[in-house]
């Protein structure tokens, strides 16, 4: 996901396969979703659905961007970005 939002002048980053990013995203989304639903739903349950959805979207995108995805991609970096074996002539 970090390759989605890079400056055009930035060096190209080879993205992991999509299935690996889906697994990493799922690992990050699950605890955020569980915590948000368990903690916030009782407080926000009386709000209209569009407002509740908007609050969850802001919360999820912020927590995923600044906390969860950097942590998960850091923990899974060797799996997400395996080093290629160096061959003669490379």
Tab-separated table of N, CA, C and O in Angstrom:
chain	number	residue	atom	x	y	z
A	1	UNK	N	0.806	-1.194	0.000
A	1	UNK	CA	0.000	0.000	0.000
A	1	UNK	C	0.847	1.254	0.000
A	1	UNK	O	0.394	2.282	-0.473
A	2	UNK	N	2.047	1.136	0.539
A	2	UNK	CA	2.891	2.324	0.571
A	2	UNK	C	3.299	2.766	-0.821
A	2	UNK	O	3.710	3.889	-1.013
A	3	UNK	N	3.155	1.898	-1.816
A	3	UNK	CA	3.490	2.295	-3.178
A	3	UNK	C	2.348	3.051	-3.845
A	3	UNK	O	2.537	3.630	-4.901
A	4	UNK	N	1.168	3.078	-3.256
A	4	UNK	CA	0.042	3.802	-3.838
A	4	UNK	C	0.238	5.303	-3.757
A	4	UNK	O	-0.198	6.028	-4.637
A	5	UNK	N	0.835	5.779	-2.694
A	5	UNK	CA	0.889	7.217	-2.420
A	5	UNK	C	2.326	7.705	-2.366
A	5	UNK	O	2.794	8.187	-1.346
A	6	UNK	N	3.044	7.577	-3.424
A	6	UNK	CA	4.412	8.081	-3.431
A	6	UNK	C	4.508	9.208	-4.444
A	6	UNK	O	3.737	9.281	-5.391
A	7	UNK	N	5.440	10.088	-4.204
A	7	UNK	CA	5.637	11.216	-5.103
A	7	UNK	C	6.164	10.721	-6.446
A	7	UNK	O	6.940	9.763	-6.504
A	8	UNK	N	5.768	11.359	-7.533
A	8	UNK	CA	6.248	10.936	-8.852
A	8	UNK	C	7.771	10.971	-8.968
A	8	UNK	O	8.348	10.187	-9.702
A	9	UNK	N	8.421	11.858	-8.227
A	9	UNK	CA	9.871	11.961	-8.320
A	9	UNK	C	10.588	10.959	-7.411
A	9	UNK	O	11.804	10.825	-7.485
A	10	UNK	N	9.847	10.256	-6.552
A	10	UNK	CA	10.458	9.300	-5.628
A	10	UNK	C	10.936	8.062	-6.392
A	10	UNK	O	10.414	7.721	-7.440
A	11	UNK	N	11.934	7.421	-5.833
A	11	UNK	CA	12.449	6.204	-6.454
A	11	UNK	C	11.368	5.125	-6.457
A	11	UNK	O	10.581	5.024	-5.525
A	12	UNK	N	11.336	4.341	-7.505
A	12	UNK	CA	10.336	3.285	-7.631
A	12	UNK	C	10.566	2.210	-6.578
A	12	UNK	O	11.691	1.813	-6.319
A	13	UNK	N	9.477	1.780	-5.970
A	13	UNK	CA	9.524	0.702	-5.004
A	13	UNK	C	8.784	-0.476	-5.604
A	13	UNK	O	7.670	-0.327	-6.097
A	14	UNK	N	9.379	-1.630	-5.556
A	14	UNK	CA	8.721	-2.823	-6.064
A	14	UNK	C	7.739	-3.280	-4.998
A	14	UNK	O	8.124	-3.581	-3.869
A	15	UNK	N	6.478	-3.308	-5.360
A	15	UNK	CA	5.439	-3.688	-4.412
A	15	UNK	C	5.409	-5.197	-4.247
A	15	UNK	O	5.685	-5.944	-5.187
A	16	UNK	N	5.057	-5.660	-3.060
A	16	UNK	CA	4.872	-7.095	-2.859
A	16	UNK	C	3.669	-7.567	-3.680
A	16	UNK	O	2.844	-6.746	-4.108
A	17	UNK	N	3.527	-8.873	-3.849
A	17	UNK	CA	2.333	-9.376	-4.538
A	17	UNK	C	1.064	-8.918	-3.805
A	17	UNK	O	1.066	-8.752	-2.584
A	18	UNK	N	0.001	-8.753	-4.548
A	18	UNK	CA	-1.247	-8.264	-3.954
A	18	UNK	C	-1.758	-9.189	-2.855
A	18	UNK	O	-2.319	-8.721	-1.870
A	19	UNK	N	-1.584	-10.483	-3.012
A	19	UNK	CA	-2.093	-11.401	-1.999
A	19	UNK	C	-1.353	-11.214	-0.672
A	19	UNK	O	-1.948	-11.335	0.396
A	20	UNK	N	-0.070	-10.888	-0.739
A	20	UNK	CA	0.681	-10.630	0.494
A	20	UNK	C	0.208	-9.338	1.156
A	20	UNK	O	0.098	-9.266	2.381
A	21	UNK	N	-0.075	-8.315	0.358
A	21	UNK	CA	-0.587	-7.076	0.930
A	21	UNK	C	-1.987	-7.284	1.500
A	21	UNK	O	-2.336	-6.687	2.516
A	22	UNK	N	-2.794	-8.156	0.879
A	22	UNK	CA	-4.119	-8.459	1.425
A	22	UNK	C	-3.998	-9.151	2.777
A	22	UNK	O	-4.738	-8.833	3.713
A	23	UNK	N	-3.060	-10.083	2.908
A	23	UNK	CA	-2.843	-10.755	4.188
A	23	UNK	C	-2.365	-9.752	5.239
A	23	UNK	O	-2.879	-9.718	6.363
A	24	UNK	N	-1.398	-8.925	4.892
A	24	UNK	CA	-0.883	-7.924	5.829
A	24	UNK	C	-1.982	-6.945	6.239
A	24	UNK	O	-2.103	-6.588	7.420
A	25	UNK	N	-2.804	-6.526	5.291
A	25	UNK	CA	-3.903	-5.614	5.601
A	25	UNK	C	-4.911	-6.274	6.526
A	25	UNK	O	-5.403	-5.642	7.471
A	26	UNK	N	-5.217	-7.526	6.275
A	26	UNK	CA	-6.151	-8.251	7.135
A	26	UNK	C	-5.635	-8.371	8.553
A	26	UNK	O	-6.397	-8.205	9.521
A	27	UNK	N	-4.341	-8.630	8.691
A	27	UNK	CA	-3.724	-8.708	10.019
A	27	UNK	C	-3.842	-7.364	10.731
A	27	UNK	O	-4.046	-7.300	11.938
A	28	UNK	N	-3.730	-6.273	9.998
A	28	UNK	CA	-3.821	-4.941	10.597
A	28	UNK	C	-5.262	-4.520	10.866
A	28	UNK	O	-5.554	-3.903	11.891
A	29	UNK	N	-6.172	-4.869	9.964
A	29	UNK	CA	-7.566	-4.434	10.086
A	29	UNK	C	-8.285	-5.146	11.229
A	29	UNK	O	-9.075	-4.528	11.948
A	30	UNK	N	-8.022	-6.430	11.420
A	30	UNK	CA	-8.785	-7.204	12.403
A	30	UNK	C	-8.750	-6.608	13.808
A	30	UNK	O	-9.817	-6.368	14.397
A	31	UNK	N	-7.575	-6.334	14.389
A	31	UNK	CA	-7.609	-5.787	15.755
A	31	UNK	C	-8.222	-4.388	15.832
A	31	UNK	O	-8.882	-4.053	16.820
A	32	UNK	N	-8.041	-3.586	14.804
A	32	UNK	CA	-8.638	-2.243	14.799
A	32	UNK	C	-10.159	-2.368	14.738
A	32	UNK	O	-10.889	-1.693	15.474
A	33	UNK	N	-10.645	-3.245	13.874
A	33	UNK	CA	-12.081	-3.455	13.741
A	33	UNK	C	-12.685	-4.008	15.027
A	33	UNK	O	-13.725	-3.542	15.496
A	34	UNK	N	-12.028	-4.982	15.606
A	34	UNK	CA	-12.511	-5.585	16.845
A	34	UNK	C	-12.573	-4.550	17.963
A	34	UNK	O	-13.595	-4.419	18.656
A	35	UNK	N	-11.508	-3.805	18.134
A	35	UNK	CA	-11.457	-2.791	19.197
A	35	UNK	C	-12.477	-1.680	18.958
A	35	UNK	O	-13.189	-1.272	19.884
A	36	UNK	N	-12.549	-1.188	17.736
A	36	UNK	CA	-13.475	-0.099	17.435
A	36	UNK	C	-14.923	-0.531	17.643
A	36	UNK	O	-15.720	0.202	18.237
A	37	UNK	N	-15.258	-1.722	17.168
A	37	UNK	CA	-16.624	-2.196	17.343
A	37	UNK	C	-16.942	-2.477	18.803
A	37	UNK	O	-18.036	-2.189	19.274
A	38	UNK	N	-16.000	-3.043	19.528
A	38	UNK	CA	-16.236	-3.350	20.932
A	38	UNK	C	-16.309	-2.126	21.815
A	38	UNK	O	-17.110	-2.061	22.749
A	39	UNK	N	-15.481	-1.127	21.523
A	39	UNK	CA	-15.406	0.051	22.383
A	39	UNK	C	-16.354	1.161	21.929
A	39	UNK	O	-17.048	1.772	22.749
A	40	UNK	N	-16.388	1.438	20.637
A	40	UNK	CA	-17.130	2.600	20.158
A	40	UNK	C	-18.601	2.342	19.847
A	40	UNK	O	-19.421	3.258	19.963
A	41	UNK	N	-18.955	1.140	19.443
A	41	UNK	CA	-20.342	0.873	19.059
A	41	UNK	C	-21.334	1.179	20.179
A	41	UNK	O	-22.375	1.784	19.913
A	42	UNK	N	-21.050	0.799	21.427
A	42	UNK	CA	-22.011	1.156	22.478
A	42	UNK	C	-22.210	2.678	22.619
A	42	UNK	O	-23.310	3.138	22.917
A	43	UNK	N	-21.168	3.460	22.396
A	43	UNK	CA	-21.274	4.920	22.525
A	43	UNK	C	-21.888	5.564	21.289
A	43	UNK	O	-22.564	6.576	21.381
A	44	UNK	N	-21.593	4.992	20.131
A	44	UNK	CA	-22.042	5.605	18.883
A	44	UNK	C	-23.289	4.957	18.310
A	44	UNK	O	-23.760	5.350	17.241
A	45	UNK	N	-23.826	3.965	18.993
A	45	UNK	CA	-24.952	3.192	18.472
A	45	UNK	C	-26.198	4.004	18.194
A	45	UNK	O	-27.028	3.599	17.380
A	46	UNK	N	-26.353	5.139	18.849
A	46	UNK	CA	-27.559	5.945	18.643
A	46	UNK	C	-27.413	6.938	17.491
A	46	UNK	O	-28.395	7.549	17.093
A	47	UNK	N	-26.219	7.081	16.965
A	47	UNK	CA	-26.010	8.019	15.848
A	47	UNK	C	-26.600	7.443	14.562
A	47	UNK	O	-26.652	6.229	14.383
A	48	UNK	N	-26.991	8.301	13.642
A	48	UNK	CA	-27.450	7.809	12.334
A	48	UNK	C	-26.329	7.040	11.633
A	48	UNK	O	-25.142	7.365	11.783
A	49	UNK	N	-26.706	6.034	10.879
A	49	UNK	CA	-25.734	5.165	10.212
A	49	UNK	C	-24.715	5.922	9.364
A	49	UNK	O	-23.522	5.640	9.462
A	50	UNK	N	-25.107	6.901	8.533
A	50	UNK	CA	-24.085	7.604	7.730
A	50	UNK	C	-23.033	8.318	8.592
A	50	UNK	O	-21.847	8.299	8.274
A	51	UNK	N	-23.443	8.914	9.691
A	51	UNK	CA	-22.503	9.599	10.569
A	51	UNK	C	-21.594	8.581	11.269
A	51	UNK	O	-20.387	8.788	11.365
A	52	UNK	N	-22.164	7.490	11.741
A	52	UNK	CA	-21.379	6.428	12.377
A	52	UNK	C	-20.350	5.865	11.396
A	52	UNK	O	-19.184	5.673	11.736
A	53	UNK	N	-20.779	5.614	10.153
A	53	UNK	CA	-19.873	5.089	9.125
A	53	UNK	C	-18.757	6.086	8.824
A	53	UNK	O	-17.596	5.688	8.637
A	54	UNK	N	-19.088	7.379	8.777
A	54	UNK	CA	-18.076	8.404	8.515
A	54	UNK	C	-17.049	8.449	9.646
A	54	UNK	O	-15.840	8.542	9.391
A	55	UNK	N	-17.507	8.363	10.887
A	55	UNK	CA	-16.580	8.362	12.026
A	55	UNK	C	-15.663	7.141	11.996
A	55	UNK	O	-14.459	7.247	12.233
A	56	UNK	N	-16.228	5.977	11.698
A	56	UNK	CA	-15.407	4.773	11.607
A	56	UNK	C	-14.406	4.873	10.454
A	56	UNK	O	-13.255	4.439	10.589
A	57	UNK	N	-14.814	5.451	9.330
A	57	UNK	CA	-13.901	5.598	8.191
A	57	UNK	C	-12.722	6.493	8.545
A	57	UNK	O	-11.568	6.167	8.217
A	58	UNK	N	-12.981	7.603	9.222
A	58	UNK	CA	-11.903	8.502	9.634
A	58	UNK	C	-10.982	7.799	10.631
A	58	UNK	O	-9.759	7.852	10.511
A	59	UNK	N	-11.572	7.128	11.601
A	59	UNK	CA	-10.783	6.400	12.598
A	59	UNK	C	-9.934	5.316	11.944
A	59	UNK	O	-8.725	5.236	12.174
A	60	UNK	N	-10.556	4.481	11.109
A	60	UNK	CA	-9.830	3.383	10.479
A	60	UNK	C	-8.704	3.887	9.590
A	60	UNK	O	-7.587	3.372	9.646
A	61	UNK	N	-8.995	4.880	8.741
A	61	UNK	CA	-7.952	5.336	7.818
A	61	UNK	C	-6.792	5.967	8.576
A	61	UNK	O	-5.625	5.762	8.215
A	62	UNK	N	-7.074	6.683	9.648
A	62	UNK	CA	-6.010	7.302	10.429
A	62	UNK	C	-5.178	6.265	11.168
A	62	UNK	O	-3.940	6.273	11.094
A	63	UNK	N	-5.841	5.349	11.854
A	63	UNK	CA	-5.124	4.318	12.619
A	63	UNK	C	-4.359	3.390	11.685
A	63	UNK	O	-3.211	3.015	11.966
A	64	UNK	N	-4.947	3.023	10.561
A	64	UNK	CA	-4.267	2.135	9.617
A	64	UNK	C	-3.047	2.819	8.999
A	64	UNK	O	-2.000	2.197	8.847
A	65	UNK	N	-3.177	4.094	8.649
A	65	UNK	CA	-2.089	4.809	7.990
A	65	UNK	C	-0.913	5.073	8.905
A	65	UNK	O	0.241	4.865	8.523
A	66	UNK	N	-1.193	5.547	10.114
A	66	UNK	CA	-0.112	5.996	10.992
A	66	UNK	C	0.354	4.970	12.011
A	66	UNK	O	1.450	5.106	12.545
A	67	UNK	N	-0.445	3.959	12.287
A	67	UNK	CA	-0.082	3.013	13.336
A	67	UNK	C	0.043	1.583	12.825
A	67	UNK	O	1.123	0.991	12.880
A	68	UNK	N	-1.035	1.051	12.312
A	68	UNK	CA	-1.075	-0.386	12.027
A	68	UNK	C	-0.245	-0.806	10.806
A	68	UNK	O	0.528	-1.750	10.897
A	69	UNK	N	-0.418	-0.146	9.669
A	69	UNK	CA	0.315	-0.593	8.479
A	69	UNK	C	1.824	-0.408	8.630
A	69	UNK	O	2.578	-1.310	8.248
A	70	UNK	N	2.314	0.690	9.202
A	70	UNK	CA	3.758	0.743	9.426
A	70	UNK	C	4.246	-0.362	10.363
A	70	UNK	O	5.295	-0.967	10.130
A	71	UNK	N	3.477	-0.661	11.411
A	71	UNK	CA	3.880	-1.717	12.344
A	71	UNK	C	3.844	-3.090	11.682
A	71	UNK	O	4.795	-3.871	11.793
A	72	UNK	N	2.761	-3.388	10.972
A	72	UNK	CA	2.620	-4.708	10.345
A	72	UNK	C	3.622	-4.893	9.212
A	72	UNK	O	4.257	-5.949	9.114
A	73	UNK	N	3.792	-3.885	8.363
A	73	UNK	CA	4.763	-4.044	7.275
A	73	UNK	C	6.193	-4.129	7.830
A	73	UNK	O	7.035	-4.801	7.247
A	74	UNK	N	6.443	-3.472	8.950
A	74	UNK	CA	7.760	-3.601	9.588
A	74	UNK	C	7.983	-5.010	10.123
A	74	UNK	O	9.061	-5.588	9.949
A	75	UNK	N	6.962	-5.567	10.770
A	75	UNK	CA	7.080	-6.923	11.297
A	75	UNK	C	7.178	-7.974	10.192
A	75	UNK	O	7.850	-8.986	10.353
A	76	UNK	N	6.499	-7.722	9.081
A	76	UNK	CA	6.456	-8.703	7.988
A	76	UNK	C	7.388	-8.347	6.833
A	76	UNK	O	7.289	-8.928	5.761
A	77	UNK	N	8.307	-7.410	7.042
A	77	UNK	CA	9.113	-6.910	5.914
A	77	UNK	C	9.909	-8.002	5.205
A	77	UNK	O	10.027	-7.974	3.990
A	78	UNK	N	10.439	-8.955	5.938
A	78	UNK	CA	11.221	-10.015	5.278
A	78	UNK	C	10.335	-10.908	4.426
A	78	UNK	O	10.789	-11.455	3.425
A	79	UNK	N	9.102	-11.077	4.846
A	79	UNK	CA	8.159	-11.887	4.066
A	79	UNK	C	7.605	-11.082	2.897
A	79	UNK	O	7.464	-11.597	1.792
A	80	UNK	N	7.307	-9.806	3.135
A	80	UNK	CA	6.758	-8.958	2.076
A	80	UNK	C	7.796	-8.603	1.016
A	80	UNK	O	7.488	-8.533	-0.166
A	81	UNK	N	9.015	-8.348	1.467
A	81	UNK	CA	10.097	-7.914	0.570
A	81	UNK	C	11.298	-8.846	0.709
A	81	UNK	O	12.338	-8.436	1.216
A	82	UNK	N	11.171	-10.092	0.267
A	82	UNK	CA	12.324	-10.988	0.399
A	82	UNK	C	13.470	-10.524	-0.501
A	82	UNK	O	13.250	-9.982	-1.581
A	83	UNK	N	14.656	-10.710	-0.004
A	83	UNK	CA	15.827	-10.336	-0.816
A	83	UNK	C	16.053	-11.393	-1.872
A	83	UNK	O	15.966	-12.581	-1.605
A	84	UNK	N	16.352	-10.912	-3.071
A	84	UNK	CA	16.687	-11.839	-4.148
A	84	UNK	C	18.090	-12.354	-3.926
A	84	UNK	O	18.972	-11.584	-3.532
A	85	UNK	N	18.306	-13.629	-4.188
A	85	UNK	CA	19.693	-14.101	-4.109
A	85	UNK	C	20.531	-13.408	-5.174
A	85	UNK	O	20.098	-13.218	-6.298
A	86	UNK	N	21.718	-13.007	-4.803
A	86	UNK	CA	22.604	-12.326	-5.740
A	86	UNK	C	23.285	-13.369	-6.603
A	86	UNK	O	23.868	-14.327	-6.123
A	87	UNK	N	23.180	-13.154	-7.919
A	87	UNK	CA	23.821	-14.065	-8.870
A	87	UNK	C	25.005	-13.369	-9.508
A	87	UNK	O	25.061	-12.140	-9.534
A	88	UNK	N	25.929	-14.150	-10.005
A	88	UNK	CA	27.070	-13.570	-10.712
A	88	UNK	C	26.560	-12.758	-11.895
A	88	UNK	O	25.680	-13.186	-12.631
A	89	UNK	N	27.105	-11.580	-12.062
A	89	UNK	CA	26.722	-10.741	-13.170
A	89	UNK	C	25.615	-9.763	-12.860
A	89	UNK	O	25.248	-8.948	-13.684
A	90	UNK	N	25.014	-9.835	-11.670
A	90	UNK	CA	23.947	-8.896	-11.295
A	90	UNK	C	24.503	-7.672	-10.642
A	90	UNK	O	25.449	-7.621	-9.988
